[in-house]
Coordinates of C-alpha atoms in Angstrom, one line a residue:
M1 CA 52.6 101.4 87.4
T2 CA 50.4 103.5 85.8
K3 CA 46.7 102.5 85.0
T4 CA 47.4 102.7 81.4
A5 CA 50.5 100.1 81.7
Y6 CA 48.4 97.9 84.0
F7 CA 45.6 97.5 81.6
L8 CA 48.2 96.9 78.7
I9 CA 49.8 94.0 80.6
L10 CA 46.4 92.8 81.6
F11 CA 45.1 92.6 78.1
S12 CA 48.4 90.9 76.9
I13 CA 48.0 88.2 79.5
L14 CA 44.3 87.6 78.8
P15 CA 44.4 85.8 75.6
S16 CA 46.8 83.2 77.0
L17 CA 44.4 82.7 80.0
L18 CA 41.3 82.4 77.9
F19 CA 42.6 80.1 75.1
A20 CA 44.6 76.8 75.0
Q21 CA 48.3 77.3 74.2
S22 CA 48.7 73.5 73.6
I23 CA 46.3 71.2 71.8
D24 CA 46.7 69.0 74.9
D25 CA 45.4 71.6 77.4
A26 CA 42.2 71.1 79.0
F27 CA 39.0 72.2 77.4
S28 CA 35.6 71.9 79.3
Q29 CA 32.9 69.8 77.8
E30 CA 30.4 72.7 78.3
K31 CA 32.6 74.7 75.7
M32 CA 32.6 71.6 73.5
R33 CA 28.9 71.3 73.3
K34 CA 28.5 74.9 72.8
D35 CA 30.9 75.0 69.7
L36 CA 29.3 71.6 68.4
E37 CA 25.9 73.1 68.3
V38 CA 27.2 76.2 66.5
F39 CA 29.2 74.0 64.1
K40 CA 26.0 71.8 63.5
E41 CA 23.8 75.0 62.8
I42 CA 26.4 76.5 60.4
R43 CA 26.5 73.1 58.4
L44 CA 22.6 72.8 58.3
K45 CA 21.9 76.4 57.1
T46 CA 24.9 77.2 54.9
N47 CA 26.6 73.9 53.5
S48 CA 24.7 72.7 50.5
G49 CA 27.1 69.6 50.4
L50 CA 25.8 68.4 53.8
Y51 CA 23.6 65.6 52.3
K52 CA 25.5 65.2 49.0
Y53 CA 26.9 61.9 50.1
R54 CA 25.1 61.2 53.2
T55 CA 21.4 60.8 54.4
A56 CA 19.8 62.8 57.1
Q57 CA 19.8 59.7 59.2
Q58 CA 23.6 59.3 58.7
I59 CA 24.2 63.0 59.7
D60 CA 22.0 62.7 62.7
S61 CA 23.9 59.5 63.6
I62 CA 27.4 61.1 63.6
Y63 CA 26.2 64.0 65.5
N64 CA 24.8 61.6 68.2
W65 CA 28.4 59.9 67.9
A66 CA 30.0 63.3 68.7
N67 CA 27.9 64.1 71.7
M68 CA 28.8 60.7 73.1
Q69 CA 32.3 61.4 72.4
I70 CA 32.4 64.7 74.3
D71 CA 31.2 62.8 77.4
K72 CA 34.6 60.9 77.1
S73 CA 36.7 64.1 76.1
S74 CA 38.6 66.4 78.3
T75 CA 41.2 68.2 76.1
Y76 CA 41.3 70.6 73.2
R77 CA 42.8 67.9 71.0
D78 CA 39.9 65.7 71.8
F79 CA 37.5 68.3 70.6
Y80 CA 39.4 69.1 67.7
N81 CA 39.4 65.4 66.6
I82 CA 35.7 65.4 67.0
I83 CA 35.1 68.3 64.7
L84 CA 37.6 66.9 62.0
Q85 CA 35.7 63.6 62.0
L86 CA 32.5 65.5 61.4
T87 CA 34.2 67.6 58.7
D88 CA 35.7 64.5 56.8
F89 CA 32.3 62.5 57.1
E90 CA 30.6 65.0 54.9
G91 CA 32.9 64.1 51.9
S92 CA 34.2 67.4 50.3
V93 CA 37.7 68.0 49.1
H94 CA 37.3 71.6 49.8
N95 CA 36.4 71.1 53.6
N96 CA 38.9 72.3 55.9
T97 CA 39.1 72.6 59.7
S98 CA 42.0 74.0 61.4
I99 CA 43.4 75.3 64.8
R100 CA 44.6 78.8 65.6
E101 CA 47.9 79.8 64.4
K102 CA 49.3 80.0 68.0
L103 CA 48.6 76.3 68.5
N104 CA 50.2 75.5 65.2
Q105 CA 53.3 77.3 66.4
S106 CA 53.3 75.3 69.7
L107 CA 53.3 72.2 67.6
R108 CA 56.1 73.3 65.4
A109 CA 58.2 74.0 68.6
E110 CA 57.7 70.5 70.0
K111 CA 61.1 68.9 70.4
K112 CA 59.9 65.1 70.7
G113 CA 56.9 63.0 70.5
Y114 CA 56.9 62.4 66.8
F115 CA 57.4 59.2 64.7
P116 CA 60.8 59.7 62.9
Y117 CA 60.2 58.5 59.3
P118 CA 58.0 59.3 56.5
I119 CA 56.1 56.3 55.1
K120 CA 54.5 55.6 51.8
W121 CA 51.7 53.4 50.2
I122 CA 53.2 51.0 47.5
E123 CA 51.5 48.0 46.2
G124 CA 48.8 47.8 49.1
E125 CA 51.5 48.1 51.9
W126 CA 52.8 51.1 54.0
I127 CA 56.5 51.0 53.8
I128 CA 59.3 52.9 55.3
N129 CA 60.3 55.7 52.9
F130 CA 63.6 56.7 54.4
E131 CA 67.0 55.4 53.5
K132 CA 69.2 56.4 56.5
G133 CA 67.0 55.3 59.4
E134 CA 67.0 52.4 61.9
I135 CA 64.5 50.4 59.9
P136 CA 65.7 49.4 56.3
L137 CA 64.2 51.4 53.3
G138 CA 61.1 49.7 51.9
S139 CA 60.3 47.7 54.9
E140 CA 56.6 46.9 55.3
I141 CA 55.2 48.2 58.6
I142 CA 52.9 45.6 60.4
S143 CA 52.3 47.7 63.6
I144 CA 53.1 50.6 65.8
N145 CA 52.8 50.4 69.5
N146 CA 51.0 47.1 68.9
E147 CA 48.2 48.6 66.7
K148 CA 48.0 47.2 63.3
I149 CA 49.2 50.0 60.7
E150 CA 45.8 49.7 58.6
D151 CA 43.8 50.5 61.8
I152 CA 46.1 53.4 62.5
I153 CA 45.7 54.7 59.0
K154 CA 42.0 54.7 59.2
K155 CA 42.1 56.9 62.2
L156 CA 44.3 59.4 60.3
Y157 CA 42.0 59.7 57.3
K158 CA 39.9 62.5 58.9
Y159 CA 43.0 64.9 58.5
Y160 CA 42.7 65.1 54.8
T161 CA 39.6 65.4 53.2
T162 CA 38.4 64.2 49.8
D163 CA 35.2 63.8 47.9
G164 CA 32.6 61.3 48.8
I165 CA 34.1 58.3 50.3
N166 CA 37.3 58.3 48.4
K167 CA 40.4 56.9 50.2
T168 CA 43.3 57.0 47.7
G169 CA 43.3 60.9 47.8
K170 CA 44.1 60.6 51.6
Q171 CA 47.3 58.9 50.8
I172 CA 48.7 62.4 49.6
G173 CA 48.3 63.8 53.1
I174 CA 49.4 60.6 54.9
N175 CA 52.4 60.1 52.8
Y176 CA 53.7 63.6 53.8
S177 CA 52.4 64.3 57.2
F178 CA 52.0 60.8 58.8
S179 CA 53.9 61.8 62.0
K180 CA 52.0 65.0 62.5
Y181 CA 48.6 63.2 61.9
Y182 CA 49.7 60.5 64.4
R183 CA 50.6 63.1 67.0
L184 CA 47.3 64.7 66.7
N185 CA 45.3 61.5 66.9
Y186 CA 47.4 59.8 69.7
G187 CA 49.0 62.6 71.5
L188 CA 52.8 62.9 72.1
T189 CA 54.7 59.6 72.1
D190 CA 58.1 59.2 73.6
T191 CA 59.1 55.8 71.9
F192 CA 57.5 53.6 69.2
L193 CA 57.6 49.8 69.0
V194 CA 57.6 49.0 65.5
K195 CA 57.0 45.5 63.9
Y196 CA 58.0 45.3 60.2
K197 CA 59.2 42.9 57.4
K198 CA 62.2 43.6 55.3
N199 CA 61.7 43.6 51.6
K200 CA 61.0 40.1 50.2
S201 CA 61.1 38.6 53.7
S202 CA 58.2 36.7 55.8
K203 CA 60.1 37.3 59.0
I204 CA 58.6 39.8 61.4
N205 CA 61.2 42.0 63.1
E206 CA 60.7 44.3 66.0
I207 CA 62.4 47.5 67.0
T208 CA 61.8 50.3 69.6
I209 CA 62.7 53.7 68.1
K210 CA 62.9 57.1 69.9
S211 CA 60.7 60.0 68.9
I212 CA 61.9 63.1 67.3
G213 CA 60.6 66.8 67.2
Y214 CA 58.2 68.3 64.8
K215 CA 60.8 70.2 62.6
N216 CA 63.2 67.1 62.5
Y217 CA 60.5 65.0 61.2
Y218 CA 59.8 67.5 58.3
V219 CA 63.5 67.4 57.6
N220 CA 63.3 63.9 57.2
V221 CA 60.2 64.3 54.8
K222 CA 62.3 66.6 52.7
N223 CA 65.0 64.0 52.4
R224 CA 62.5 61.0 51.9
F225 CA 63.7 58.4 49.4
S226 CA 60.8 59.0 47.0
K227 CA 61.1 62.8 46.7
P228 CA 62.7 62.9 43.2
Y229 CA 59.5 61.2 42.0
D230 CA 56.7 62.3 44.0
D231 CA 57.6 65.9 44.9
V232 CA 55.2 66.9 42.2
N233 CA 52.3 66.0 44.4
Y234 CA 53.3 68.9 46.8
K235 CA 55.0 71.6 45.0
D236 CA 53.7 75.1 43.9
W237 CA 54.0 75.1 40.2
K238 CA 56.0 77.9 38.6
D239 CA 54.4 79.5 35.4
N240 CA 57.0 77.8 33.2
E241 CA 56.2 74.5 34.6
I242 CA 52.3 74.4 34.5
Y243 CA 51.9 73.0 31.1
I244 CA 54.1 71.5 28.2
Y245 CA 53.7 69.4 25.1
K246 CA 56.2 66.9 23.5
S247 CA 56.1 64.5 20.7
I248 CA 57.0 60.8 21.2
G249 CA 57.8 59.3 17.8
K250 CA 55.6 60.1 14.9
E251 CA 52.2 59.4 16.0
T252 CA 52.1 60.1 19.8
G253 CA 52.1 63.4 21.7
V254 CA 52.0 64.2 25.6
L255 CA 50.2 67.2 26.8
T256 CA 51.0 67.7 30.5
I257 CA 48.9 70.2 32.5
N258 CA 49.8 70.4 36.1
S259 CA 47.4 73.2 37.2
F260 CA 44.6 75.3 35.9
S261 CA 45.7 78.4 38.2
M262 CA 46.3 80.7 35.3
G263 CA 43.8 83.4 36.0
N264 CA 40.3 84.1 34.3
E265 CA 39.6 85.4 30.8
E266 CA 41.4 88.8 31.2
D267 CA 44.7 87.6 32.9
S268 CA 47.7 87.5 30.7
R269 CA 48.5 84.0 31.9
H270 CA 45.4 82.7 30.7
L271 CA 45.7 84.5 27.2
K272 CA 49.2 82.9 27.0
Y273 CA 47.8 79.5 27.8
V274 CA 45.1 80.0 24.9
S275 CA 47.8 80.7 22.5
F276 CA 49.9 77.7 23.7
L277 CA 46.7 75.5 23.3
D278 CA 46.0 76.8 19.7
S279 CA 49.5 76.4 18.6
V280 CA 49.9 72.9 20.0
F281 CA 46.7 71.4 18.4
T282 CA 47.4 73.1 15.2
A283 CA 50.6 71.2 15.1
I284 CA 49.0 67.9 16.3
K285 CA 46.4 68.2 13.4
K286 CA 49.1 69.1 10.8
N287 CA 51.5 66.3 12.1
D288 CA 48.4 63.8 12.0
I289 CA 49.1 62.6 15.7
K290 CA 46.9 59.7 16.4
N291 CA 47.6 59.1 20.1
L292 CA 47.4 61.9 22.6
I293 CA 48.5 61.3 26.3
V294 CA 46.9 63.9 28.5
D295 CA 48.7 63.9 31.8
V296 CA 46.9 65.7 34.7
R297 CA 48.0 63.5 37.5
Y298 CA 49.3 66.4 39.5
N299 CA 46.6 69.0 38.7
G300 CA 44.9 70.0 42.1
G301 CA 42.5 72.5 40.2
G302 CA 42.6 76.2 39.6
T303 CA 40.4 78.9 37.9
D304 CA 37.8 78.9 35.2
P305 CA 37.7 78.9 32.2
N306 CA 41.2 77.1 31.8
D307 CA 39.7 73.7 32.2
L308 CA 36.9 74.3 29.9
V309 CA 39.0 75.9 27.3
T310 CA 41.3 72.8 27.3
Y311 CA 38.3 70.5 27.1
S312 CA 37.1 72.3 24.0
Y313 CA 40.3 70.9 22.2
L314 CA 39.3 67.3 23.3
T315 CA 35.7 66.9 22.3
D316 CA 33.2 66.6 19.6
R317 CA 30.3 67.6 21.6
N318 CA 28.7 70.9 22.9
F319 CA 29.0 71.2 26.7
S320 CA 28.7 73.4 29.7
E321 CA 30.7 73.4 33.0
N322 CA 27.7 72.3 35.0
K323 CA 24.3 70.8 34.5
Q324 CA 23.2 72.5 37.9
A325 CA 24.4 74.3 40.8
W326 CA 22.8 75.4 43.9
I327 CA 23.2 76.9 47.4
S328 CA 21.1 76.3 50.6
F329 CA 20.4 80.1 51.7
K330 CA 19.0 83.3 50.5
K331 CA 20.9 85.4 53.0
I332 CA 24.3 84.5 54.4
P333 CA 23.6 82.7 57.8
H334 CA 25.4 83.1 61.0
L335 CA 27.1 86.3 60.2
K336 CA 28.5 86.8 63.9
Y337 CA 30.6 83.4 63.3
I338 CA 31.9 84.1 59.8
E339 CA 35.7 84.9 59.5
S340 CA 36.0 88.6 59.2
K341 CA 38.0 91.7 60.5
I342 CA 34.7 93.6 60.7
P343 CA 33.3 93.6 64.2
S344 CA 30.1 91.2 64.3
F345 CA 27.8 94.0 65.3
L346 CA 28.8 95.9 62.2
R347 CA 28.7 93.1 59.5
F348 CA 25.0 93.5 58.5
L349 CA 26.1 96.7 57.1
G350 CA 28.4 95.5 54.4
V351 CA 26.7 92.1 53.7
G352 CA 23.8 93.4 51.7
K353 CA 25.7 93.6 48.3
Y354 CA 27.0 89.9 48.8
N355 CA 23.4 88.9 49.6
K356 CA 22.1 90.6 46.5
W357 CA 24.6 88.9 44.4
F358 CA 23.6 85.6 45.6
Q359 CA 19.9 86.3 45.1
K360 CA 20.7 87.5 41.3
E361 CA 22.9 84.4 40.7
F362 CA 20.9 81.8 42.5
Y363 CA 17.4 83.1 41.9
T364 CA 15.4 79.9 41.3
E365 CA 14.0 78.5 44.7
K366 CA 12.9 74.9 44.7
E367 CA 12.5 72.8 48.0
N368 CA 14.5 75.2 50.0
R369 CA 17.3 75.3 47.4
F370 CA 18.3 78.1 45.4
Y371 CA 19.6 77.2 41.7
Q372 CA 21.9 79.2 39.5
G373 CA 19.8 80.6 36.7
P374 CA 20.3 79.5 33.1
L375 CA 22.0 82.6 31.9
S376 CA 24.9 82.0 34.2
E377 CA 28.3 81.7 32.7
D378 CA 28.7 78.3 34.4
H379 CA 25.8 77.1 32.2
K380 CA 26.9 78.7 29.0
I381 CA 26.8 76.3 26.2
R382 CA 30.4 75.7 24.7
T383 CA 31.4 74.2 21.5
P384 CA 34.3 72.1 20.3
N385 CA 37.4 74.0 18.9
K386 CA 38.0 73.8 15.1
Q387 CA 41.3 72.2 16.0
A388 CA 39.8 69.5 18.5
F389 CA 41.6 66.3 18.6
K390 CA 39.8 63.4 16.9
G391 CA 42.3 60.6 17.6
K392 CA 42.8 58.3 20.7
I393 CA 43.1 60.0 24.2
Y394 CA 44.9 58.4 27.0
L395 CA 44.1 60.2 30.1
L396 CA 46.6 59.8 33.0
I397 CA 45.1 60.4 36.5
S398 CA 46.2 60.1 40.2
P399 CA 44.8 60.7 43.7
R400 CA 46.2 64.2 43.6
I401 CA 43.6 65.4 40.9
A402 CA 40.6 67.5 42.5
S403 CA 38.4 70.6 42.0
A404 CA 38.9 72.0 38.5
G405 CA 41.5 69.3 37.8
S406 CA 38.8 66.6 38.3
L407 CA 36.0 68.5 36.5
F408 CA 38.4 68.5 33.4
A409 CA 39.5 64.8 33.8
S410 CA 35.8 63.8 34.4
M411 CA 34.7 65.5 31.1
V412 CA 37.7 63.9 29.3
A413 CA 37.1 60.5 30.8
G414 CA 33.5 60.6 29.5
N415 CA 34.7 60.9 26.0
S416 CA 34.1 57.6 24.0
N417 CA 37.6 58.0 22.5
T418 CA 39.3 58.2 25.9
T419 CA 41.1 55.3 27.8
V420 CA 41.8 56.3 31.4
I421 CA 44.9 55.0 33.2
G422 CA 46.2 55.4 36.8
E423 CA 44.6 55.7 40.2
E424 CA 41.2 56.9 41.4
T425 CA 41.1 60.7 41.9
M426 CA 40.4 62.4 45.1
G427 CA 37.9 64.7 43.3
G428 CA 34.4 63.4 42.4
Y429 CA 33.4 62.2 38.8
Y430 CA 29.8 63.5 38.9
G431 CA 30.3 66.7 41.0
H432 CA 31.7 68.3 43.9
N433 CA 30.9 71.5 46.3
G434 CA 33.2 74.3 45.0
H435 CA 33.5 77.8 43.6
T436 CA 32.8 79.9 46.7
P437 CA 34.5 79.2 50.1
F438 CA 33.1 80.3 53.3
T439 CA 35.0 80.3 56.7
Y440 CA 33.5 80.3 60.1
I441 CA 35.2 80.5 63.5
L442 CA 33.7 78.6 66.5
P443 CA 33.2 81.0 69.4
K444 CA 34.8 78.9 72.3
S445 CA 37.6 76.9 70.6
K446 CA 38.4 79.5 68.0
I447 CA 38.6 76.4 65.4
S448 CA 38.4 77.6 61.9
T449 CA 36.1 75.6 59.7
S450 CA 35.9 76.2 56.0
F451 CA 33.9 74.6 53.1
S452 CA 32.7 75.6 49.5
I453 CA 28.9 76.6 49.3
V454 CA 28.0 75.8 45.7
N455 CA 26.7 72.3 45.0
L456 CA 27.8 71.4 41.5
E457 CA 26.6 68.5 39.1
Q458 CA 29.2 68.3 36.4
D459 CA 28.2 68.0 32.7
V460 CA 29.5 64.4 32.3
P461 CA 27.8 61.2 30.9
K462 CA 26.7 58.5 33.3
E463 CA 29.1 55.5 33.2
K464 CA 28.8 52.0 34.7
N465 CA 32.1 52.1 36.2
Q466 CA 31.8 55.6 37.8
A467 CA 30.3 55.6 41.3
Y468 CA 28.4 58.7 42.4
N469 CA 30.2 58.9 45.8
R470 CA 33.8 58.2 44.4
G471 CA 36.6 59.8 42.3
I472 CA 37.1 59.1 38.9
I473 CA 37.8 55.3 38.4
P474 CA 40.4 54.5 35.6
D475 CA 39.7 51.9 32.9
F476 CA 43.2 50.5 33.8
N477 CA 44.1 50.8 37.5
V478 CA 47.9 51.2 37.5
N479 CA 50.1 52.0 40.7
Q480 CA 53.8 52.5 40.9
N481 CA 55.1 49.0 41.7
F482 CA 58.0 48.4 44.3
E483 CA 60.6 47.8 41.8
D484 CA 59.8 51.2 40.0
Y485 CA 59.6 52.9 43.4
L486 CA 63.2 51.8 44.2
N487 CA 64.3 52.8 40.8
Q488 CA 62.2 56.0 40.7
K489 CA 60.4 55.0 37.4
D490 CA 57.1 56.2 36.1
T491 CA 55.1 52.9 36.3
Q492 CA 52.0 54.6 34.8
M493 CA 53.6 56.4 31.8
N494 CA 55.5 53.3 30.9
F495 CA 52.3 51.3 31.0
T496 CA 50.6 53.9 28.8
L497 CA 53.4 53.8 26.2
D498 CA 53.3 50.0 26.0
L499 CA 49.7 50.0 25.7
I500 CA 49.8 52.6 22.7
K501 CA 52.4 50.4 21.2
K502 CA 50.0 47.3 21.5
N503 CA 46.9 49.1 20.3
S504 CA 48.9 50.4 17.4
S505 CA 50.1 47.0 16.2
E506 CA 46.6 45.4 16.4

């Protein structure tokens, strides 16, 4: 064997020796502590949202908890779950923590250990959302392996981040990936003892079911009973599906906006959307539409200024995107850990232009915060469009709404002529961390951790029913009921149409 061939083989073997190939592999507490220290330093110096919803005492307390958890931990999965708990505790929908792709590949290759059936939250209960399994469709789950389902769900919250202390948004992830989350939290499980109640029965039944593999679970998810109704929560919207307007009768219109991902001012998709809005609201005014249903239930965000342009047709006030925005650094911290293809020892050569941009954009320093200047586009004062709607607005919201979607929905919800219907959003009413995502790689575990660095205060009025650390709270809390679940009906839209009919007759 030549020396060159020897080194090629050696370097191909080294990665598998250095890094875990399964999330259940052993991982030393020494490495955990090193990565925890790095993770905390990154958060303290870079993440302006660290204390958005938590006090310094609370943050110190959870890091003390993390240190104590390491004392009880021995595997890569143990440490990953600790980092996930810290990530979720901060309360930002833009937070994300993930394992290396090779470990994801090993999860996808697992042939057993996964709970077989997708589940769904309906009317305060977690039910079986699969029609051809051993447990009847719609059965309420009481416990799995002698642990109450509500206790299990609380442990799985950390896998799907939302703004503040919002919980409804976490249902989006749990409804789809319950089995994966269960596996990440509890490890591989051969069998599951399930206690359940059939629909409209008080009798508790018990059954032991065998586990299945990762891929087979997601086959069942694709065949879940509710897919025809709730697939809108998970799909990537095609250009011709993003927005639509239709009339219902002579006095009511429905404007549906499923995303704001239509590019910036120069993008042809944005220009087409602006033209669509102008034609729609011209027609609304001409036809004397009195009630406008604005349906953004499946809008997870997108790009500026699509959200702001849309709001200009739904308001009678001058407004801006943000009241204020700030970051927590003058120069990008911890360059050697930031995700980049450039070797760490060379990164200082290219970072100068980015630091100059941050210093130009966030130039007002106050109490170790760097605020966006008043000339920023984000603080530009915008005016209502001449065709702005002046009738009654019925805003439909859901846990799916986040980021630019929740910014838009918050502004509309703050209007005096708006009635909000649906479920609390995962995106915050008063603000969020957004705009500029940073990703860091922890040195020992190679866990990737991402967050948005700009702390935003949205231009919305203070409302008694809106809490600082929650999503948008509806005026009418309306969830899909069990009967409508079985019949794939839209409870929220039907409620809204009935409310309009009632209001019109008064």
